[in-house]
Coordinates of C-alpha atoms and ligand atoms in Angstrom, one line a residue:
M8 CA 151.6 112.4 34.2
A9 CA 151.8 108.7 33.5
S10 CA 148.7 108.5 31.2
V11 CA 149.6 108.8 27.5
T12 CA 147.5 110.5 24.8
S13 CA 147.0 108.0 22.0
L14 CA 148.0 108.7 18.5
S15 CA 144.4 108.4 17.4
D16 CA 143.3 111.0 20.0
S17 CA 146.0 113.4 18.8
V18 CA 145.0 113.0 15.2
Q19 CA 141.3 113.4 16.2
Q20 CA 142.2 116.6 17.9
H21 CA 144.2 118.0 15.0
L22 CA 141.4 117.0 12.6
A23 CA 138.8 118.6 14.8
S24 CA 140.6 121.9 15.0
A25 CA 141.2 121.9 11.1
L26 CA 137.6 121.2 10.7
T27 CA 136.5 124.1 12.9
A28 CA 139.0 126.3 11.1
S29 CA 137.4 125.5 7.8
V30 CA 133.8 125.5 8.9
P31 CA 133.3 127.3 12.1
E32 CA 129.8 125.9 12.5
A33 CA 131.4 122.4 12.5
A34 CA 132.8 123.0 15.9
G35 CA 132.5 119.8 18.0
A36 CA 131.7 117.6 14.9
D37 CA 133.1 114.2 14.9
P38 CA 135.7 113.6 12.0
L39 CA 134.9 109.9 12.3
L40 CA 138.5 108.5 12.4
R41 CA 139.0 104.8 11.7
R42 CA 142.0 102.6 11.4
S43 CA 142.1 101.7 7.7
D44 CA 143.8 99.4 5.1
R45 CA 144.4 102.3 2.8
A46 CA 146.2 104.5 5.3
D47 CA 147.0 104.5 9.0
Y48 CA 143.8 106.2 9.7
Q49 CA 140.9 107.4 7.6
A50 CA 138.4 110.2 8.4
N51 CA 135.0 109.9 6.9
G52 CA 133.2 112.6 8.8
I53 CA 133.6 115.3 6.2
L54 CA 131.0 113.8 3.8
A55 CA 128.2 114.4 6.3
L56 CA 129.5 117.8 7.1
A57 CA 129.6 118.8 3.5
K58 CA 126.2 117.6 2.9
K59 CA 124.9 119.7 5.8
A60 CA 126.9 122.8 4.7
K61 CA 125.8 122.1 1.1
A62 CA 129.4 122.1 0.1
N63 CA 131.4 119.9 -2.2
P64 CA 133.0 117.3 0.0
R65 CA 136.2 117.0 -1.9
E66 CA 136.7 120.7 -1.8
L67 CA 135.9 120.9 1.9
A68 CA 138.3 118.0 2.5
T69 CA 141.0 119.9 0.6
Q70 CA 140.3 123.0 2.7
V71 CA 140.6 120.9 5.9
V72 CA 143.9 119.6 4.7
S73 CA 145.2 123.1 4.2
H74 CA 144.4 123.9 7.9
L75 CA 145.9 120.7 9.2
V76 CA 149.2 120.8 11.0
T77 CA 151.6 118.2 9.7
G78 CA 155.2 117.5 10.6
G79 CA 154.5 116.3 14.1
V80 CA 152.2 113.3 14.7
I81 CA 150.8 113.5 11.2
A82 CA 153.4 112.9 8.5
D83 CA 151.1 113.1 5.6
V84 CA 147.5 113.5 4.7
E85 CA 145.6 113.2 1.5
V86 CA 142.1 113.5 0.1
S87 CA 140.8 110.3 -1.4
G88 CA 137.6 109.0 -2.9
P89 CA 134.5 111.2 -2.5
G90 CA 136.1 113.3 0.4
F91 CA 137.8 111.0 2.8
L92 CA 141.0 112.0 4.4
N93 CA 143.9 109.4 4.5
V94 CA 146.2 110.1 7.4
T95 CA 149.7 108.7 7.7
I96 CA 151.3 108.9 11.1
A97 CA 155.0 109.7 11.4
D98 CA 157.3 106.9 12.5
R99 CA 158.9 109.1 15.1
A100 CA 155.6 109.8 16.7
I101 CA 154.7 106.1 16.8
T102 CA 157.9 105.2 18.6
E103 CA 157.8 108.1 20.9
N104 CA 154.2 107.3 21.8
L105 CA 155.0 103.8 22.6
A106 CA 158.1 104.7 24.5
A107 CA 155.9 106.9 26.8
R108 CA 153.7 103.9 27.4
Y109 CA 156.7 101.7 28.1
A110 CA 158.1 104.2 30.6
D111 CA 154.9 104.4 32.6
A112 CA 156.1 103.3 36.0
T113 CA 152.6 102.6 37.4
G114 CA 152.3 99.5 35.2
R115 CA 149.3 100.9 33.4
L116 CA 151.0 101.3 30.1
G117 CA 149.8 104.8 29.9
V118 CA 146.2 103.9 30.1
P119 CA 144.3 106.8 31.7
F120 CA 141.6 106.4 34.3
A121 CA 138.0 106.9 33.2
E122 CA 136.9 110.6 33.4
L123 CA 133.7 109.6 35.2
S124 CA 133.6 106.9 37.7
G125 CA 131.1 105.7 40.3
T126 CA 130.3 102.6 42.4
T127 CA 129.3 99.4 40.7
V128 CA 127.8 96.6 42.7
I129 CA 128.3 93.4 40.7
D130 CA 126.4 90.2 41.4
Y131 CA 128.3 87.2 40.1
A132 CA 129.7 83.8 41.1
Q133 CA 126.4 82.8 42.9
P134 CA 126.3 79.0 43.3
N135 CA 123.7 77.3 45.5
V136 CA 124.2 75.8 49.0
A137 CA 124.2 72.1 49.1
K138 CA 124.3 71.8 45.3
E139 CA 126.9 70.9 42.8
M140 CA 128.2 73.8 40.7
H141 CA 127.7 73.4 37.0
V142 CA 128.8 75.2 33.8
G143 CA 126.3 78.0 34.3
H144 CA 128.1 79.0 37.5
L145 CA 131.3 78.8 35.6
R146 CA 130.1 81.5 33.2
S147 CA 128.9 83.8 35.8
A148 CA 132.2 83.5 37.7
V149 CA 134.5 83.9 34.7
I150 CA 132.6 86.8 33.1
G151 CA 132.0 88.5 36.4
D152 CA 135.7 88.3 37.4
A153 CA 136.8 89.8 34.2
V154 CA 134.3 92.6 34.4
V155 CA 135.5 93.3 38.0
R156 CA 139.0 93.5 36.8
L157 CA 138.2 95.7 33.9
L158 CA 136.2 98.2 36.0
E159 CA 138.7 98.5 38.7
F160 CA 141.4 99.1 36.1
T161 CA 139.5 102.1 34.8
G162 CA 139.1 103.5 38.3
E163 CA 135.6 102.4 39.1
T164 CA 134.8 101.5 42.7
V165 CA 133.6 97.9 42.7
V166 CA 131.6 96.1 45.3
R167 CA 131.3 92.4 44.7
R168 CA 128.3 90.5 45.8
H169 CA 128.0 86.7 45.7
H170 CA 124.2 86.2 46.0
I171 CA 124.5 82.5 46.8
G172 CA 121.3 80.4 47.0
D173 CA 121.4 79.7 50.8
W174 CA 117.8 80.1 51.8
G175 CA 114.5 78.4 51.0
T176 CA 112.1 75.5 51.9
Q177 CA 114.5 72.8 50.7
F178 CA 116.5 73.5 53.9
G179 CA 113.7 72.3 56.1
M180 CA 114.2 68.8 54.8
L181 CA 117.9 68.8 55.1
I182 CA 118.1 70.4 58.5
Q183 CA 115.5 68.0 59.9
Y184 CA 117.4 65.1 58.5
L185 CA 120.7 66.2 60.0
I186 CA 119.0 66.8 63.4
E187 CA 117.9 63.2 63.3
H188 CA 121.2 61.9 62.0
P189 CA 123.7 64.2 63.7
H190 CA 126.8 62.7 62.6
E191 CA 126.2 62.8 58.8
L192 CA 128.2 65.9 58.1
D193 CA 131.2 64.9 60.3
R194 CA 134.5 64.9 58.4
S195 CA 135.1 61.5 56.9
G196 CA 138.9 62.1 57.0
D197 CA 139.6 60.3 60.3
D198 CA 142.9 62.2 60.7
G199 CA 140.9 65.2 61.8
T200 CA 141.9 67.3 58.8
A201 CA 139.5 69.6 57.2
A202 CA 137.5 68.0 54.4
S203 CA 138.5 68.8 50.9
G204 CA 136.1 70.6 48.6
E205 CA 135.3 67.3 46.9
Q206 CA 134.7 65.6 50.2
A207 CA 132.4 68.3 51.3
M208 CA 130.4 68.1 48.2
S209 CA 130.1 64.3 48.3
N210 CA 128.9 64.6 52.0
L211 CA 126.3 67.1 51.0
N212 CA 125.2 65.0 48.0
R213 CA 124.9 61.9 50.2
L214 CA 122.8 63.9 52.7
Y215 CA 120.7 65.4 50.1
K216 CA 119.8 62.0 48.6
A217 CA 119.1 60.4 51.9
S218 CA 116.8 63.2 53.2
R219 CA 115.0 63.4 49.9
A220 CA 114.4 59.6 49.9
L221 CA 113.0 59.9 53.5
F222 CA 110.9 63.0 52.6
D223 CA 109.3 61.1 49.7
S224 CA 108.6 58.0 51.6
D225 CA 107.8 59.0 55.1
E226 CA 104.8 61.2 55.7
E227 CA 105.7 62.0 59.3
F228 CA 109.2 63.1 58.3
K229 CA 107.6 65.3 55.7
T230 CA 105.5 67.0 58.4
R231 CA 108.6 67.4 60.6
A232 CA 110.5 68.9 57.7
R233 CA 107.8 71.4 57.0
R234 CA 107.7 72.4 60.6
R235 CA 111.4 72.9 60.4
V236 CA 111.0 75.5 57.6
V237 CA 108.9 77.5 59.9
D238 CA 111.5 77.3 62.7
L239 CA 114.2 78.3 60.2
Q240 CA 112.3 81.3 59.1
A241 CA 111.5 82.3 62.7
G242 CA 115.3 82.1 63.4
E243 CA 115.1 79.3 66.1
P244 CA 118.7 78.9 67.3
E245 CA 119.2 75.2 66.9
T246 CA 117.7 75.2 63.5
L247 CA 119.9 78.1 62.4
A248 CA 123.0 76.4 63.7
M249 CA 122.2 73.3 61.6
W250 CA 121.6 75.5 58.6
Q251 CA 124.9 77.2 59.1
K252 CA 126.6 73.8 59.0
F253 CA 125.2 73.3 55.5
V254 CA 126.4 76.8 54.4
D255 CA 129.9 76.3 55.8
E256 CA 130.2 72.8 54.3
S257 CA 129.2 74.2 50.9
K258 CA 131.6 77.1 51.2
V259 CA 134.5 74.6 51.6
Y260 CA 133.4 73.2 48.3
F261 CA 132.8 76.5 46.5
Y262 CA 136.1 77.8 47.6
S263 CA 137.9 74.7 46.3
V264 CA 136.2 75.3 42.9
F265 CA 137.0 79.0 42.8
D266 CA 140.5 78.2 43.8
K267 CA 140.8 75.7 40.9
L268 CA 139.5 78.5 38.7
D269 CA 142.4 80.7 40.0
M270 CA 139.8 83.1 41.2
E271 CA 139.8 85.2 44.4
I272 CA 136.4 85.1 46.2
R273 CA 136.4 86.8 49.5
D274 CA 134.2 85.8 52.3
P275 CA 132.8 89.3 53.2
D276 CA 131.5 89.5 49.7
V277 CA 129.5 86.4 50.0
V278 CA 126.0 87.8 50.9
G279 CA 123.6 85.2 50.0
E280 CA 119.8 85.3 49.8
S281 CA 119.7 84.8 53.6
G282 CA 121.6 88.1 54.0
Y283 CA 118.4 90.1 53.2
N284 CA 116.0 88.2 55.5
A285 CA 115.7 91.2 57.9
M286 CA 114.5 93.4 55.0
L287 CA 112.0 91.2 53.4
A288 CA 108.9 92.2 55.5
E289 CA 109.7 95.8 55.1
T290 CA 110.2 95.5 51.4
C291 CA 106.8 94.0 51.1
R292 CA 105.2 96.5 53.3
L293 CA 106.7 99.4 51.3
L294 CA 105.5 97.9 48.0
E295 CA 102.0 97.3 49.3
E296 CA 101.6 100.7 50.9
S297 CA 102.7 102.5 47.8
G298 CA 100.4 100.4 45.7
V299 CA 103.2 99.1 43.6
A300 CA 102.2 95.6 44.7
V301 CA 98.7 94.3 45.3
R302 CA 97.1 91.3 46.9
S303 CA 95.8 88.8 44.5
E304 CA 94.5 85.4 45.9
G305 CA 96.3 86.1 49.0
A306 CA 99.7 86.7 47.4
L307 CA 101.4 90.0 47.1
C308 CA 101.9 90.7 43.4
V309 CA 103.3 93.2 40.9
F310 CA 101.6 93.3 37.5
F311 CA 103.0 94.4 34.1
D312 CA 101.0 95.3 31.1
D313 CA 103.5 93.5 28.8
V314 CA 104.1 90.3 30.7
K315 CA 101.5 87.8 29.9
G316 CA 101.3 84.0 29.9
P317 CA 100.5 81.9 26.9
D318 CA 96.8 82.1 27.9
G319 CA 96.9 85.9 27.6
N320 CA 96.5 86.4 31.4
P321 CA 99.1 88.6 33.1
V322 CA 101.9 86.8 34.9
P323 CA 102.7 88.8 38.1
L324 CA 105.9 89.0 40.0
I325 CA 105.2 87.3 43.3
V326 CA 106.8 89.1 46.1
Q327 CA 105.1 87.2 48.9
K328 CA 103.3 83.9 48.5
S329 CA 99.8 83.4 49.9
D330 CA 101.2 81.3 52.7
G331 CA 103.3 84.3 53.8
G332 CA 106.6 82.9 52.5
F333 CA 109.0 85.2 50.7
G334 CA 110.7 84.1 47.5
Y335 CA 113.5 85.0 45.1
A336 CA 111.9 88.2 44.0
A337 CA 111.5 89.6 47.5
T338 CA 115.2 88.9 48.2
D339 CA 116.4 90.5 45.0
L340 CA 114.2 93.6 45.7
S341 CA 115.6 93.8 49.2
A342 CA 119.2 93.5 47.8
I343 CA 118.5 96.5 45.4
R344 CA 117.5 98.6 48.4
D345 CA 120.6 97.6 50.2
R346 CA 122.8 98.1 47.2
V347 CA 121.4 101.6 46.3
F348 CA 120.8 103.1 49.7
H349 CA 123.5 101.5 51.7
L350 CA 126.3 100.6 49.3
K351 CA 125.6 103.8 47.3
A352 CA 125.7 102.0 43.9
S353 CA 125.5 104.1 40.8
T354 CA 125.4 100.9 38.7
L355 CA 124.0 97.5 39.5
L356 CA 125.2 94.5 37.4
Y357 CA 123.9 91.0 37.5
V358 CA 125.9 88.4 35.7
V359 CA 123.3 85.8 35.4
D360 CA 122.0 83.3 32.9
A361 CA 119.8 84.8 30.1
R362 CA 117.0 82.5 31.1
Q363 CA 116.4 84.7 34.2
A364 CA 115.9 87.8 31.9
L365 CA 112.3 88.1 32.7
H366 CA 112.8 88.0 36.4
F367 CA 115.2 90.8 36.3
K368 CA 113.1 92.8 33.9
M369 CA 110.3 92.6 36.4
V370 CA 112.4 93.2 39.5
F371 CA 114.0 96.2 38.0
E372 CA 110.7 97.7 36.8
T373 CA 109.2 97.1 40.3
A374 CA 112.2 98.8 42.0
R375 CA 111.8 101.7 39.5
R376 CA 108.1 102.1 40.4
A377 CA 108.9 101.9 44.1
G378 CA 111.4 104.7 43.6
W379 CA 114.4 102.5 44.7
L380 CA 116.0 102.7 41.3
G381 CA 116.2 106.4 40.2
A382 CA 117.2 107.8 36.9
D383 CA 120.8 108.1 38.4
V384 CA 121.1 104.4 38.8
D385 CA 121.7 102.1 35.9
A386 CA 120.6 98.4 36.6
R387 CA 121.3 95.8 34.1
Q388 CA 121.6 92.1 33.7
L389 CA 124.8 90.9 31.9
A390 CA 122.9 87.9 30.6
F391 CA 124.9 85.0 29.3
G392 CA 124.0 82.1 27.0
T393 CA 124.1 78.4 27.5
V394 CA 127.1 76.2 27.3
L395 CA 126.6 73.6 24.7
G396 CA 128.2 70.2 24.1
K397 CA 130.0 69.4 20.9
D398 CA 126.7 68.2 19.6
G399 CA 125.2 71.7 19.9
K400 CA 122.9 70.7 22.7
P401 CA 123.0 71.9 26.3
F402 CA 126.1 70.4 27.8
K403 CA 125.2 67.1 29.6
T404 CA 127.0 63.9 30.4
R405 CA 126.1 60.9 28.3
E406 CA 123.7 59.9 31.0
G407 CA 122.0 63.2 30.6
E408 CA 123.2 64.7 33.9
T409 CA 124.6 68.1 34.2
V410 CA 128.4 68.0 34.0
K411 CA 130.2 68.6 37.2
L412 CA 132.3 71.7 37.0
E413 CA 135.2 70.2 38.9
D414 CA 135.5 67.2 36.4
L415 CA 135.5 69.6 33.5
L416 CA 138.3 71.8 35.1
D417 CA 140.3 68.8 35.9
E418 CA 140.1 67.5 32.4
A419 CA 141.0 70.8 31.0
V420 CA 144.1 71.0 33.2
E421 CA 145.0 67.4 32.2
R422 CA 144.9 68.1 28.5
A423 CA 146.8 71.3 28.9
T424 CA 149.5 69.6 30.9
A425 CA 150.0 67.1 28.1
V426 CA 150.4 70.0 25.6
V427 CA 152.9 71.8 27.9
R428 CA 154.7 68.5 28.5
E429 CA 155.3 68.0 24.8
K430 CA 157.5 71.2 24.6
A431 CA 158.9 71.0 28.1
E432 CA 162.2 69.6 27.3
K433 CA 162.9 72.1 24.6
V434 CA 162.0 74.9 26.8
G435 CA 163.7 73.5 29.8
L436 CA 160.8 73.2 32.3
T437 CA 161.1 71.5 35.6
D438 CA 158.3 69.1 36.7
E439 CA 157.0 71.8 39.0
E440 CA 156.8 74.3 36.2
I441 CA 155.1 71.7 34.0
T442 CA 152.4 71.2 36.7
E443 CA 152.0 75.0 37.2
N444 CA 151.8 75.9 33.6
G445 CA 149.4 73.0 32.8
R446 CA 147.1 74.6 35.3
Y447 CA 147.5 78.2 33.9
V448 CA 147.1 76.9 30.4
G449 CA 144.1 74.7 31.1
I450 CA 142.2 77.1 33.3
G451 CA 143.1 79.9 30.9
A452 CA 141.8 77.9 28.1
V453 CA 138.4 77.5 29.8
K454 CA 138.2 81.2 30.7
Y455 CA 139.3 82.4 27.3
A456 CA 136.8 80.2 25.5
D457 CA 134.0 81.7 27.6
L458 CA 135.3 85.3 27.3
S459 CA 136.1 85.3 23.6
T460 CA 132.5 84.9 22.5
S461 CA 130.0 87.6 23.3
A462 CA 128.5 86.7 26.6
V463 CA 124.9 86.4 25.5
R464 CA 125.6 83.9 22.8
D465 CA 125.7 80.2 23.5
Y466 CA 129.0 78.5 22.9
K467 CA 130.3 75.0 22.5
F468 CA 132.5 73.5 25.2
D469 CA 135.1 71.8 23.1
L470 CA 138.4 71.0 25.0
D471 CA 140.3 69.9 21.9
Q472 CA 139.7 73.3 20.4
M473 CA 140.3 75.2 23.6
V474 CA 143.9 73.9 24.1
S475 CA 144.8 74.1 20.5
L476 CA 148.0 76.0 19.8
N477 CA 146.6 77.4 16.6
G478 CA 143.7 79.7 16.3
D479 CA 141.9 82.1 18.6
T480 CA 142.9 80.3 21.9
S481 CA 144.5 81.5 25.2
V482 CA 147.4 79.1 24.5
Y483 CA 148.2 80.9 21.4
L484 CA 148.3 84.2 23.3
Q485 CA 150.3 82.6 26.2
Y486 CA 152.8 81.3 23.7
A487 CA 153.2 84.7 22.2
Y488 CA 154.0 86.1 25.5
A489 CA 156.4 83.3 26.4
R490 CA 158.2 83.7 23.0
V491 CA 159.0 87.3 23.7
Q492 CA 160.4 86.3 27.1
S493 CA 162.6 83.8 25.5
I494 CA 163.9 86.3 23.0
L495 CA 164.6 88.8 25.7
R496 CA 166.6 86.2 27.6
K497 CA 168.5 85.4 24.5
A498 CA 169.3 88.9 23.8
G499 CA 171.9 88.8 26.6
A500 CA 173.5 92.2 27.2
A501 CA 171.3 94.0 24.6
V502 CA 168.6 95.9 26.3
P503 CA 165.2 97.0 24.9
A504 CA 165.3 100.7 24.1
A505 CA 163.3 103.0 21.9
H506 CA 165.0 104.7 19.0
P507 CA 162.5 107.2 17.6
E508 CA 165.0 108.3 14.9
L509 CA 164.6 104.9 13.1
E510 CA 162.3 104.4 10.1
L511 CA 159.9 101.6 10.8
A512 CA 159.1 98.5 8.7
P513 CA 155.4 98.0 7.7
A514 CA 155.1 95.2 10.3
E515 CA 156.5 97.4 12.9
R516 CA 154.1 100.2 12.2
A517 CA 151.1 97.9 12.2
L518 CA 152.1 96.5 15.5
G519 CA 152.9 99.9 16.9
L520 CA 149.5 101.4 15.8
H521 CA 147.7 98.4 17.3
L522 CA 149.6 98.8 20.6
D523 CA 148.5 102.4 20.6
Q524 CA 144.8 101.3 20.7
F525 CA 145.1 99.3 23.9
A526 CA 143.8 102.1 26.1
E527 CA 140.9 102.9 23.9
T528 CA 140.0 99.2 23.7
V529 CA 140.2 98.8 27.5
H530 CA 137.8 101.7 28.1
E531 CA 135.5 100.7 25.4
V532 CA 135.4 97.1 26.8
A533 CA 134.9 98.3 30.3
S534 CA 132.1 100.7 29.7
G535 CA 130.2 98.3 27.4
Y536 CA 131.0 95.3 29.7
E537 CA 132.3 93.3 26.7
P538 CA 135.3 91.3 27.6
H539 CA 135.2 89.5 24.2
K540 CA 136.2 92.6 22.5
L541 CA 139.4 92.7 24.6
A542 CA 140.0 89.0 23.8
A543 CA 139.7 89.9 20.1
Y544 CA 142.1 92.8 20.5
L545 CA 144.7 90.6 22.2
Y546 CA 144.3 87.9 19.5
Q547 CA 145.0 90.6 16.8
L548 CA 147.9 91.8 18.8
A549 CA 149.5 88.3 18.9
S550 CA 148.9 88.1 15.1
H551 CA 150.6 91.4 14.6
L552 CA 153.5 90.1 16.7
T553 CA 153.7 87.0 14.5
T554 CA 154.0 89.0 11.3
F555 CA 156.5 91.3 13.0
Y556 CA 158.7 88.2 13.8
D557 CA 158.4 86.9 10.3
Q558 CA 159.4 90.2 8.7
C559 CA 161.7 91.9 11.1
P560 CA 164.6 89.9 12.6
V561 CA 165.1 90.9 16.1
L562 CA 168.3 89.1 17.3
K563 CA 169.7 89.4 13.8
A564 CA 168.8 93.0 13.2
E565 CA 170.9 95.1 11.0
T566 CA 172.2 97.5 13.6
P567 CA 172.4 97.5 17.4
A568 CA 170.0 100.4 17.5
Q569 CA 167.5 98.4 15.4
M570 CA 167.9 95.5 17.6
E571 CA 167.2 97.5 20.7
N572 CA 164.2 99.1 19.1
R573 CA 162.7 95.8 18.1
L574 CA 163.4 94.3 21.6
F575 CA 161.5 97.3 22.8
L576 CA 158.6 96.7 20.6
A577 CA 158.5 93.0 21.5
D578 CA 158.6 93.8 25.1
L579 CA 155.9 96.4 25.1
T580 CA 153.8 93.9 23.2
A581 CA 154.4 91.2 25.9
R582 CA 153.5 93.7 28.6
T583 CA 150.4 94.6 26.8
L584 CA 149.5 90.9 26.4
H585 CA 150.2 90.4 30.0
T586 CA 148.1 93.3 31.2
G587 CA 145.3 92.4 28.9
M588 CA 145.3 88.7 29.9
T589 CA 145.4 89.7 33.5
L590 CA 142.3 91.8 33.0
L591 CA 140.6 88.6 31.7
G592 CA 141.8 86.6 34.7
I593 CA 144.3 84.6 32.7
R594 CA 148.0 84.0 33.6
T595 CA 150.9 84.4 31.2
P596 CA 153.7 81.9 32.2
E597 CA 157.2 83.1 31.5
K598 CA 158.4 80.0 29.8
L599 CA 156.2 77.7 27.8
Ligands
LIG626 N1 121.9 81.3 42.6 C1 121.2 81.6 41.4 C2 121.3 80.5 40.4 O1 122.1 79.5 40.6 C3 121.8 82.8 40.7 C4 121.7 84.2 41.5 C5 121.7 85.3 40.7 N2 121.6 86.6 41.4 C6 120.5 87.2 41.9 N3 120.7 88.3 42.5 N4 119.3 86.7 41.6 O2 120.7 80.4 39.4

């Protein structure tokens, strides 16, 4: 068995049995164990139990103590305050527990798989065809990627869906223009090489602007463009082929950005809006037949008691427009049918901007009424807030345009590279390593800034702060990791090894007890979809490591055994940092 029972779980179990032994009716009661400043752990659950049993809490606590088995994990326990239990863990137990994590050959550091797992379909990283990606798409990609990694780590089956915006009336205009100007999407690189992501986007931008200008100025073109929409919806082959060109060109661009983000997006997982075309008519028919949707002024609508406009009139979810066209909602409802009935999802996640909350509320409610979302399927939007500029307003360029994601990432890498270069000589980095580290630090900084605040909150995009070496940044964590590697290199022949017989210094105990909580943290973070709590855990871990260095010399330890034990503590901390950062999608360079 590779998975390790955490110290807190052991204490919890001991307390629970002692509680049951004292008050048989209390079987199953939670002793409410917490990490505490007063002791290693404090249990506060006895107060409520005493109240229920009409007993004196301090007396009850004393009774529980008398039933508690000490000498193993628990070194000492005492009653404090109105009836709290202060628990001290044995040094030996801490070291042995950590040694078991360290020995886990699966690379999971003793973290067990979740007891219950299912299939989660997660909708994230969904940019729009023929459009520039912006910071909103950054958030969806970064948060989604972290959630995927976390869920997979706990044993969940995860299906990724990139619901790209690849359908709609705007394509009529673009396709018509391309048909009339057939060479406009040809590769500008005359050497015949594939276009770069940047080229692809500038081609698309140019085409978009030109077709828009024509559409606005030329009535006849406008008519032809509208007719083209009909052809597209009817699946006319030439029209579809042209549409495909736009999608392919856009994918070149998307993949280049995802690559910059150091993120793997797989082609089969890109199932855009167009992927549900064949289901739309049936989705509408089912909704209409069941009475979930009704015709209103020609459109097929779903109404909600609690969704009203400013004038007090109900605002419906429009599934089919009066001209017969299907919109965003019809696609999302069809996607739900696909994800539940075909992909067999037990959970549906949507990592989408909070401004789309009403859309998802209505879509989920509609799917529930239609019976597509049963009580056994959890559907939820992981809504994220807006990225703000330093001025606290939505992030825009000085000219008021949305900021291009690529420019932003390039700048982050540039700044990070400067930070890395400063120390490069001291650390002995080659130019290649400087470039690679600059990328890992810059992209890591952007991801960490996004992941370290709760998703639903807005956050300020401040590169100076993001690449700062001090404070709650990814660079700080990356340095903590690299510092351990440097010490391990300097240790020469000395090898990390656990010595459970050694007494631990306070900083070692604090570090050890925090390491013990990694598994619990990962499970909590994965089940609540809250990567920011993992970021907070890792930041605390790095801080414990800093205190440990300050108070416990490693290479100058008093005895060889102590040195080995400290190397072991440092190495386990580094591995935990690495595993945790990997779950957030952030790299940990070996030398920094
Ligand atoms: N493409 C959309 C946008 O850029 C996001 C799609 C979200 N996913 C969904 N199933 N509706 O805003």
